[in-house]
Amino acid sequence: MLDRGRRQMLHRVAGTWRAPARPPAPVGGAVIDVEARAAIAALVAALQQWAVFPA
């Protein structure tokens, strides 16, 4: 369901409408993979544009 006021998708979980939280940006780790982090950031941005995650 689309919440037009917040411009975000909602999902029904255990009888309650919930909006998914935006995942945090990757940080830390022994090996830093710049390309993987850029791909994750692009994916999160696309999901925000499609109203899956809040802007």
Short mmCIF file of C-alpha atoms in Angstrom, two decimals:
data_model
loop_
_atom_site.label_atom_id
_atom_site.label_comp_id
_atom_site.label_asym_id
_atom_site.label_seq_id
_atom_site.Cartn_x
_atom_site.Cartn_y
_atom_site.Cartn_z
CA MET A 1 0.00 0.00 0.00
CA LEU A 2 1.26 3.50 -0.78
CA ASP A 3 1.05 6.15 1.93
CA ARG A 4 0.73 9.21 -0.30
CA GLY A 5 1.28 11.62 2.60
CA ARG A 6 4.73 10.18 3.31
CA ARG A 7 5.28 8.95 -0.27
CA GLN A 8 6.29 5.54 1.06
CA MET A 9 5.22 1.94 0.63
CA LEU A 10 3.65 0.22 3.65
CA HIS A 11 3.55 -3.53 4.32
CA ARG A 12 1.17 -5.44 6.57
CA VAL A 13 3.08 -7.38 9.22
CA ALA A 14 1.30 -9.21 12.04
CA GLY A 15 -1.88 -7.20 11.49
CA THR A 16 -0.13 -3.80 11.47
CA TRP A 17 0.86 -1.55 8.58
CA ARG A 18 4.58 -0.84 8.74
CA ALA A 19 7.03 1.13 6.67
CA PRO A 20 10.44 -0.46 6.11
CA ALA A 21 13.37 1.40 7.60
CA ARG A 22 16.20 2.63 5.42
CA PRO A 23 19.27 0.47 6.01
CA PRO A 24 22.37 2.27 7.29
CA ALA A 25 25.27 2.93 4.95
CA PRO A 26 27.99 0.26 5.19
CA VAL A 27 30.90 1.21 7.43
CA GLY A 28 33.89 -0.55 8.94
CA GLY A 29 35.11 -4.03 8.17
CA ALA A 30 38.55 -5.42 7.46
CA VAL A 31 38.27 -5.01 3.69
CA ILE A 32 36.74 -1.87 2.24
CA ASP A 33 35.19 -2.51 -1.15
CA VAL A 34 34.45 0.88 -2.68
CA GLU A 35 32.56 -0.58 -5.66
CA ALA A 36 30.31 -2.69 -3.42
CA ARG A 37 29.54 0.29 -1.20
CA ALA A 38 28.71 2.40 -4.24
CA ALA A 39 26.40 -0.34 -5.54
CA ILE A 40 24.64 -0.60 -2.16
CA ALA A 41 24.21 3.18 -2.00
CA ALA A 42 22.78 3.19 -5.55
CA LEU A 43 20.36 0.38 -4.66
CA VAL A 44 19.15 2.19 -1.53
CA ALA A 45 18.73 5.41 -3.55
CA ALA A 46 16.67 3.55 -6.18
CA LEU A 47 14.48 1.99 -3.49
CA GLN A 48 13.93 5.45 -2.00
CA GLN A 49 12.94 6.76 -5.42
CA TRP A 50 10.43 3.90 -5.76
CA ALA A 51 9.02 4.77 -2.30
CA VAL A 52 10.12 1.52 -0.65
CA PHE A 53 12.38 3.32 1.87
CA PRO A 54 11.74 6.78 3.30
CA ALA A 55 13.55 9.65 1.61
#
